Short mmCIF file of C-alpha atoms in Angstrom, two decimals:
data_model
loop_
_atom_site.label_atom_id
_atom_site.label_comp_id
_atom_site.label_asym_id
_atom_site.label_seq_id
_atom_site.Cartn_x
_atom_site.Cartn_y
_atom_site.Cartn_z
CA MET A 1048 -43.77 -53.82 151.65
CA LYS A 1049 -45.55 -56.95 150.44
CA ALA A 1050 -43.35 -59.68 149.00
CA ALA A 1051 -43.54 -63.36 148.03
CA VAL A 1052 -41.30 -65.26 150.45
CA LEU A 1053 -40.11 -68.87 150.24
CA ARG A 1054 -39.48 -70.40 153.64
CA GLN A 1055 -39.19 -74.05 152.64
CA THR A 1056 -38.27 -75.56 149.28
CA ARG A 1057 -41.02 -77.28 147.30
CA GLN A 1058 -43.64 -75.35 149.26
CA PRO A 1059 -45.86 -72.45 148.14
CA LEU A 1060 -44.60 -68.91 148.47
CA SER A 1061 -46.30 -66.81 151.14
CA ILE A 1062 -47.22 -63.15 150.76
CA GLU A 1063 -45.70 -61.34 153.74
CA GLU A 1064 -44.82 -57.88 154.97
CA VAL A 1065 -41.06 -57.53 154.61
CA ARG A 1066 -38.90 -54.61 155.70
CA ILE A 1067 -36.73 -53.03 153.00
CA ASP A 1068 -33.89 -50.70 154.01
CA LYS A 1069 -33.09 -47.26 152.62
CA PRO A 1070 -30.52 -46.99 149.81
CA ARG A 1071 -26.89 -46.52 150.81
CA SER A 1072 -23.85 -45.37 148.76
CA ARG A 1073 -24.40 -46.93 145.30
CA GLU A 1074 -27.83 -48.45 145.90
CA VAL A 1075 -31.13 -47.72 144.16
CA LEU A 1076 -34.65 -48.14 145.58
CA ILE A 1077 -37.11 -49.13 142.85
CA ARG A 1078 -40.91 -49.31 142.94
CA THR A 1079 -41.63 -52.58 141.11
CA ALA A 1080 -44.06 -52.22 138.20
CA ALA A 1081 -43.98 -55.69 136.67
CA VAL A 1082 -42.05 -58.95 137.00
CA GLY A 1083 -42.13 -62.08 134.85
CA LEU A 1084 -42.32 -65.65 136.14
CA CYS A 1085 -39.24 -67.45 134.84
CA HIS A 1086 -38.42 -71.15 135.02
CA SER A 1087 -35.08 -70.23 136.61
CA ASP A 1088 -37.01 -69.15 139.71
CA LEU A 1089 -38.45 -72.66 139.94
CA HIS A 1090 -34.96 -74.15 140.10
CA PHE A 1091 -34.42 -72.28 143.36
CA ILE A 1092 -37.95 -72.80 144.68
CA ASP A 1093 -37.70 -76.58 144.26
CA GLY A 1094 -34.15 -76.68 145.66
CA THR A 1095 -32.40 -77.84 142.48
CA TYR A 1096 -30.15 -74.81 142.87
CA PRO A 1097 -29.52 -74.04 146.57
CA ALA A 1098 -30.08 -70.67 148.24
CA ALA A 1099 -30.22 -69.61 151.88
CA LEU A 1100 -33.77 -69.62 153.25
CA PRO A 1101 -35.92 -67.64 153.60
CA PHE A 1102 -35.58 -65.81 150.32
CA ILE A 1103 -37.59 -63.71 147.89
CA PRO A 1104 -37.21 -64.94 144.29
CA GLY A 1105 -37.91 -62.97 141.11
CA HIS A 1106 -35.41 -61.47 138.69
CA GLU A 1107 -37.19 -60.41 135.46
CA ALA A 1108 -38.46 -56.96 136.37
CA ALA A 1109 -39.01 -53.32 135.54
CA GLY A 1110 -40.02 -50.37 137.68
CA ILE A 1111 -39.55 -46.73 138.61
CA VAL A 1112 -36.69 -45.34 140.70
CA GLU A 1113 -37.88 -43.87 144.01
CA GLN A 1114 -34.61 -43.04 145.81
CA VAL A 1115 -30.88 -43.32 145.15
CA GLY A 1116 -27.83 -43.47 147.39
CA PRO A 1117 -25.36 -40.57 147.59
CA GLU A 1118 -22.81 -42.09 145.17
CA VAL A 1119 -25.23 -43.22 142.45
CA ARG A 1120 -24.46 -41.66 139.05
CA THR A 1121 -26.32 -43.80 136.50
CA VAL A 1122 -30.00 -43.33 137.40
CA LYS A 1123 -32.14 -40.79 139.27
CA PRO A 1124 -35.57 -40.70 140.95
CA GLY A 1125 -38.36 -40.94 138.40
CA ASP A 1126 -36.34 -42.96 135.88
CA HIS A 1127 -38.01 -46.00 134.35
CA VAL A 1128 -35.61 -48.91 134.68
CA ILE A 1129 -35.14 -52.55 133.79
CA THR A 1130 -33.26 -54.66 136.31
CA CYS A 1131 -30.76 -57.42 135.50
CA LEU A 1132 -29.25 -60.18 137.64
CA SER A 1133 -25.91 -59.61 135.84
CA VAL A 1134 -24.89 -57.00 138.40
CA PHE A 1135 -21.30 -55.96 137.73
CA CYS A 1136 -18.52 -54.13 139.56
CA GLY A 1137 -17.06 -52.43 136.48
CA HIS A 1138 -13.35 -52.95 137.15
CA CYS A 1139 -12.56 -56.67 137.53
CA GLU A 1140 -10.89 -58.66 134.74
CA HIS A 1141 -14.25 -59.79 133.34
CA CYS A 1142 -15.70 -56.28 133.34
CA VAL A 1143 -12.75 -54.47 131.79
CA THR A 1144 -12.54 -57.04 128.99
CA GLY A 1145 -16.21 -56.52 128.11
CA HIS A 1146 -17.66 -59.65 129.75
CA LEU A 1147 -19.93 -57.95 132.29
CA SER A 1148 -22.23 -60.94 132.68
CA ARG A 1149 -19.33 -62.99 134.11
CA CYS A 1150 -18.61 -60.61 137.01
CA ILE A 1151 -18.73 -62.29 140.41
CA SER A 1152 -17.41 -59.43 142.55
CA GLY A 1153 -18.87 -59.37 146.05
CA GLU A 1154 -18.67 -55.60 146.32
CA THR A 1155 -22.08 -55.16 144.69
CA LYS A 1156 -23.64 -56.73 147.82
CA ARG A 1157 -23.73 -55.48 151.39
CA ALA A 1158 -21.14 -56.87 153.77
CA THR A 1159 -22.27 -59.69 156.04
CA ASP A 1160 -21.93 -57.45 159.11
CA ASP A 1161 -24.04 -54.65 157.56
CA GLU A 1162 -27.76 -54.30 158.07
CA PRO A 1163 -29.45 -56.50 155.44
CA ARG A 1164 -31.32 -54.97 152.54
CA LEU A 1165 -34.31 -57.18 153.33
CA SER A 1166 -35.55 -58.45 156.70
CA HIS A 1167 -38.55 -59.86 158.52
CA ALA A 1168 -39.01 -59.72 162.30
CA ASP A 1169 -35.44 -58.40 162.60
CA LYS A 1170 -34.03 -61.44 160.78
CA PRO A 1171 -32.40 -61.28 157.34
CA VAL A 1172 -34.26 -62.37 154.24
CA THR A 1173 -32.00 -63.49 151.40
CA GLN A 1174 -32.02 -61.25 148.33
CA LEU A 1175 -31.97 -63.82 145.55
CA LEU A 1176 -29.71 -63.00 142.58
CA GLY A 1177 -29.23 -59.48 143.90
CA LEU A 1178 -32.81 -58.51 143.02
CA SER A 1179 -35.71 -60.34 144.79
CA ALA A 1180 -38.24 -58.86 142.39
CA PHE A 1181 -41.40 -60.60 143.64
CA ALA A 1182 -41.98 -57.62 145.89
CA GLU A 1183 -43.47 -54.15 145.77
CA GLN A 1184 -39.98 -52.63 145.95
CA MET A 1185 -36.41 -53.63 145.11
CA LEU A 1186 -33.20 -52.31 146.65
CA VAL A 1187 -30.31 -53.00 144.28
CA HIS A 1188 -26.81 -51.91 143.34
CA GLU A 1189 -26.87 -49.24 140.63
CA HIS A 1190 -25.15 -51.68 138.26
CA ALA A 1191 -28.17 -54.00 138.49
CA CYS A 1192 -30.47 -51.66 136.55
CA VAL A 1193 -30.53 -49.42 133.49
CA ALA A 1194 -32.75 -46.49 132.60
CA VAL A 1195 -34.91 -46.82 129.49
CA ARG A 1196 -37.18 -44.44 127.58
CA ARG A 1197 -40.47 -43.65 129.29
CA ASP A 1198 -42.71 -44.52 126.35
CA MET A 1199 -41.80 -48.19 126.84
CA PRO A 1200 -44.62 -50.13 128.60
CA LEU A 1201 -43.15 -51.49 131.81
CA ASP A 1202 -44.93 -54.85 131.71
CA ARG A 1203 -43.23 -55.60 128.40
CA ALA A 1204 -39.96 -54.01 129.52
CA ALA A 1205 -39.80 -56.55 132.36
CA LEU A 1206 -39.43 -59.40 129.86
CA ILE A 1207 -36.24 -57.82 128.54
CA GLY A 1208 -34.73 -58.25 132.02
CA CYS A 1209 -34.18 -61.99 131.56
CA ALA A 1210 -35.90 -64.02 128.83
CA VAL A 1211 -35.35 -61.57 125.99
CA MET A 1212 -31.84 -60.53 126.97
CA THR A 1213 -30.83 -64.17 127.47
CA GLY A 1214 -32.24 -65.42 124.17
CA TYR A 1215 -31.36 -62.45 121.98
CA GLY A 1216 -27.89 -62.18 123.52
CA ALA A 1217 -27.16 -65.88 122.98
CA VAL A 1218 -27.77 -65.30 119.27
CA THR A 1219 -25.96 -62.00 118.79
CA HIS A 1220 -23.19 -62.15 121.41
CA THR A 1221 -22.50 -65.74 122.43
CA SER A 1222 -22.84 -67.47 119.04
CA ASN A 1223 -22.57 -64.49 116.66
CA VAL A 1224 -25.24 -65.66 114.22
CA ARG A 1225 -24.66 -64.12 110.80
CA PRO A 1226 -27.08 -63.38 107.94
CA GLY A 1227 -27.96 -66.60 106.12
CA ASP A 1228 -26.87 -68.96 108.93
CA THR A 1229 -29.09 -71.90 109.88
CA VAL A 1230 -30.38 -72.13 113.45
CA ALA A 1231 -32.15 -74.79 115.55
CA VAL A 1232 -33.85 -73.91 118.85
CA ILE A 1233 -34.81 -76.65 121.32
CA GLY A 1234 -37.51 -75.47 123.74
CA CYS A 1235 -39.96 -72.72 122.83
CA GLY A 1236 -40.71 -71.09 126.17
CA GLY A 1237 -39.90 -67.44 126.81
CA ILE A 1238 -36.16 -67.85 126.26
CA GLY A 1239 -36.50 -70.10 123.21
CA LEU A 1240 -38.95 -67.67 121.61
CA SER A 1241 -36.46 -64.86 122.27
CA VAL A 1242 -33.73 -66.90 120.55
CA ILE A 1243 -36.02 -67.31 117.55
CA ASN A 1244 -36.83 -63.59 117.47
CA GLY A 1245 -33.14 -62.75 117.86
CA ALA A 1246 -32.21 -65.08 115.00
CA LEU A 1247 -34.83 -63.41 112.82
CA ILE A 1248 -33.41 -59.95 113.62
CA ALA A 1249 -29.87 -61.27 112.96
CA GLY A 1250 -30.93 -62.40 109.48
CA ALA A 1251 -30.71 -66.18 109.93
CA GLY A 1252 -31.65 -67.99 106.73
CA ARG A 1253 -33.50 -70.87 108.36
CA ILE A 1254 -34.81 -71.03 111.94
CA ILE A 1255 -36.02 -74.45 113.10
CA ALA A 1256 -38.06 -74.62 116.31
CA VAL A 1257 -38.23 -77.89 118.27
CA ASP A 1258 -40.78 -78.55 121.02
CA ARG A 1259 -43.37 -81.10 122.13
CA LEU A 1260 -46.36 -78.77 122.50
CA PRO A 1261 -48.30 -77.68 119.39
CA GLY A 1262 -49.22 -74.36 120.99
CA LYS A 1263 -45.59 -73.44 121.54
CA LEU A 1264 -44.67 -74.45 118.01
CA ALA A 1265 -47.43 -72.17 116.72
CA MET A 1266 -45.96 -69.32 118.78
CA ALA A 1267 -42.52 -70.13 117.39
CA ARG A 1268 -43.87 -69.55 113.90
CA ALA A 1269 -45.25 -66.18 114.98
CA PHE A 1270 -41.85 -65.22 116.39
CA GLY A 1271 -39.97 -66.04 113.19
CA ALA A 1272 -39.42 -69.80 112.93
CA THR A 1273 -39.30 -70.95 109.32
CA ASP A 1274 -39.81 -74.62 110.28
CA THR A 1275 -41.17 -76.47 113.31
CA ILE A 1276 -40.54 -79.99 114.59
CA ASP A 1277 -42.73 -81.82 117.08
CA ALA A 1278 -40.13 -83.64 119.18
CA SER A 1279 -42.75 -86.16 120.34
CA GLN A 1280 -43.11 -87.41 116.77
CA GLY A 1281 -39.92 -89.13 115.68
CA ASP A 1282 -36.22 -88.27 115.84
CA ALA A 1283 -35.82 -84.48 116.05
CA VAL A 1284 -32.11 -84.65 115.21
CA ALA A 1285 -32.72 -86.61 112.02
CA GLN A 1286 -35.46 -84.17 111.01
CA VAL A 1287 -33.17 -81.16 111.52
CA GLN A 1288 -30.43 -82.83 109.52
CA GLU A 1289 -32.87 -83.59 106.71
CA LEU A 1290 -34.14 -80.00 106.59
CA THR A 1291 -30.62 -78.57 106.45
CA ALA A 1292 -28.74 -81.14 104.38
CA GLY A 1293 -26.59 -82.28 107.28
CA GLY A 1294 -27.09 -79.95 110.24
CA VAL A 1295 -27.26 -76.34 111.39
CA HIS A 1296 -24.61 -73.68 111.92
CA HIS A 1297 -25.96 -72.87 115.40
CA SER A 1298 -28.12 -74.80 117.86
CA PHE A 1299 -29.60 -73.40 121.06
CA GLU A 1300 -30.75 -75.56 123.97
CA ALA A 1301 -33.25 -73.64 126.13
CA ILE A 1302 -34.50 -76.35 128.50
CA GLY A 1303 -31.58 -77.62 130.60
CA LEU A 1304 -31.85 -81.39 130.11
CA LYS A 1305 -29.08 -83.89 129.38
CA ALA A 1306 -30.97 -85.38 126.45
CA THR A 1307 -31.71 -82.06 124.74
CA VAL A 1308 -28.16 -80.77 125.19
CA GLU A 1309 -26.88 -83.90 123.49
CA GLN A 1310 -29.45 -83.42 120.71
CA ALA A 1311 -28.26 -79.83 120.22
CA TRP A 1312 -24.74 -81.20 119.67
CA ARG A 1313 -25.85 -83.85 117.20
CA MET A 1314 -27.84 -81.30 115.17
CA LEU A 1315 -24.68 -79.44 114.14
CA ARG A 1316 -23.01 -79.46 110.75
CA ARG A 1317 -19.21 -79.38 110.46
CA GLY A 1318 -17.91 -76.25 112.15
CA GLY A 1319 -21.21 -75.67 113.96
CA THR A 1320 -21.71 -74.31 117.48
CA ALA A 1321 -24.05 -75.67 120.16
CA ASN A 1322 -25.15 -73.13 122.79
CA VAL A 1323 -26.44 -74.35 126.14
CA ILE A 1324 -28.75 -71.79 127.72
CA GLY A 1325 -30.88 -74.02 129.97
CA MET A 1326 -29.93 -74.52 133.63
CA ILE A 1327 -28.65 -78.10 133.83
CA PRO A 1328 -29.17 -79.57 137.32
CA PRO A 1329 -25.97 -79.87 139.39
CA GLY A 1330 -24.28 -83.26 139.06
CA VAL A 1331 -25.64 -84.02 135.58
CA ASN A 1332 -22.94 -84.99 133.07
CA ILE A 1333 -23.24 -84.54 129.31
CA GLU A 1334 -22.00 -87.20 126.85
CA LEU A 1335 -20.65 -86.11 123.46
CA ARG A 1336 -19.19 -88.16 120.63
CA GLY A 1337 -15.48 -87.41 120.67
CA THR A 1338 -14.91 -87.83 116.94
CA ASP A 1339 -17.23 -84.86 116.30
CA PHE A 1340 -14.50 -82.53 117.50
CA LEU A 1341 -12.51 -83.47 114.41
CA ALA A 1342 -15.27 -81.72 112.46
CA GLU A 1343 -14.49 -78.51 114.40
CA LYS A 1344 -17.82 -78.57 116.21
CA ARG A 1345 -18.04 -76.46 119.37
CA ILE A 1346 -20.23 -76.50 122.47
CA GLN A 1347 -20.44 -73.56 124.85
CA GLY A 1348 -22.53 -72.09 127.62
CA SER A 1349 -24.33 -68.77 127.44
CA LEU A 1350 -24.78 -66.83 130.68
CA MET A 1351 -27.61 -64.31 130.41
CA GLY A 1352 -26.85 -63.89 126.71
CA SER A 1353 -23.24 -62.76 127.34
CA ASN A 1354 -24.85 -59.38 127.87
CA ARG A 1355 -23.63 -55.82 128.25
CA PHE A 1356 -27.11 -55.00 129.51
CA THR A 1357 -26.61 -51.28 130.07
CA VAL A 1358 -26.11 -50.97 126.31
CA ASP A 1359 -28.18 -53.92 125.12
CA MET A 1360 -31.44 -53.29 126.94
CA PRO A 1361 -32.10 -49.74 125.68
CA ARG A 1362 -31.42 -51.06 122.17
CA LEU A 1363 -33.91 -53.89 122.72
CA VAL A 1364 -36.48 -51.31 123.80
CA ASP A 1365 -35.90 -49.50 120.52
CA LEU A 1366 -36.34 -52.76 118.60
CA TYR A 1367 -39.67 -53.34 120.34
CA LEU A 1368 -40.93 -49.84 119.59
CA GLN A 1369 -39.87 -50.34 115.95
CA GLY A 1370 -42.06 -53.45 115.83
CA ARG A 1371 -39.12 -55.85 115.36
CA LEU A 1372 -39.00 -57.37 118.86
CA HIS A 1373 -42.14 -59.37 119.68
CA LEU A 1374 -43.04 -58.84 123.34
CA ASP A 1375 -46.83 -58.40 123.26
CA GLN A 1376 -47.34 -61.98 122.04
CA MET A 1377 -45.05 -63.39 124.73
CA ILE A 1378 -47.27 -62.35 127.63
CA SER A 1379 -49.80 -65.13 128.15
CA GLN A 1380 -51.44 -63.54 131.18
CA ARG A 1381 -51.10 -60.68 133.65
CA ILE A 1382 -51.66 -61.58 137.30
CA ALA A 1383 -51.46 -60.06 140.78
CA LEU A 1384 -48.74 -60.90 143.32
CA ALA A 1385 -51.32 -62.88 145.30
CA GLN A 1386 -51.70 -65.25 142.33
CA ILE A 1387 -48.01 -66.13 142.14
CA ASN A 1388 -48.38 -69.78 143.18
CA GLU A 1389 -51.06 -70.38 140.56
CA GLY A 1390 -48.77 -68.73 138.01
CA PHE A 1391 -45.90 -71.06 138.86
CA ALA A 1392 -48.21 -74.09 138.69
CA GLU A 1393 -49.11 -73.10 135.12
CA LEU A 1394 -45.44 -72.52 134.30
CA GLN A 1395 -44.62 -76.07 135.46
CA ARG A 1396 -47.27 -77.45 133.13
CA GLY A 1397 -45.38 -75.79 130.28
CA GLU A 1398 -48.40 -74.43 128.47
CA LEU A 1399 -47.68 -70.68 128.69
CA ALA A 1400 -44.88 -68.51 127.36
CA ARG A 1401 -44.82 -65.91 130.16
CA SER A 1402 -47.01 -64.85 133.06
CA VAL A 1403 -46.30 -61.33 134.30
CA ILE A 1404 -47.12 -60.00 137.75
CA VAL A 1405 -48.32 -56.42 137.48
CA PHE A 1406 -48.46 -54.14 140.52
CA ASP A 1407 -51.41 -51.78 140.81
CA GLY A 1408 -50.80 -48.08 140.35
CA VAL A 1409 -47.25 -48.36 138.98
CA GLY A 1410 -46.19 -47.42 135.46
#
């Protein structure tokens, strides 16, 4: 199969022929239909987050099941599926207490002495995040995908696999936004827009979008923001506090920078909660004013929207088909696998919400 392989960090991906194995026991072979380009992939491509080279990135995908292993019970050939990097074992402490996204069990991977799922010239190729979706096929554990209704367009379904699940889940699961609550969102890329859309669905009373690009602020309005703040023009924290008479109930940081995390904290009212979604580079420390804790303010991380994706993603599909989840507007362009490096260059410039790779003849 053709796949986009990274052999050296900070270098372009190369399109290569990679061998993919047949599914064993609880594994599922999926024909990839579409995969989104996410900024999280860039963190691995540029080496900010380490991974064994060579590897195939990509984790925001949808496709059609081609084959299943003998012990698979959750999907069957022909099913349309969305994949998720929150692969779970189903029986560890995190799983049995309902925190599937926290599972770190190694049993969802092949053993080191087994034949690898992916290889090139008889040498292993690392399967990044258990998916490696920038490829014509994916071979994954059955708990890394969920079947969805077949009338859902697969290019839009792919977005649910990361950006939408992460943003919507941060609102509904991690921070439990209630009707009438005030919300601030820092960073209006794919995840930030999904936070805004999720806050709208949750009934938030005021949704304030913060970004530096006018185009993204315009998109934020279309996704449900009631107010927008250009962070390049003055103090964003002071503007949020002025709009809300002292601060918001919930803030969401969707960039992963020290400065914006600290802004998310300072935007809170008494009793408010700051949610850090962005991937902060390793070694970066965050500074918070200690006296703020006396006001019962909280700061917490959100991992993939604290999801239970096998339940959440089919519901998100329903929300899209009801017209309540805005996916069409999120896709800035559809490209071929061969254009992946150009797509990432545009992502780094920060001008687009989402580029989606679409594979010919699938879906």
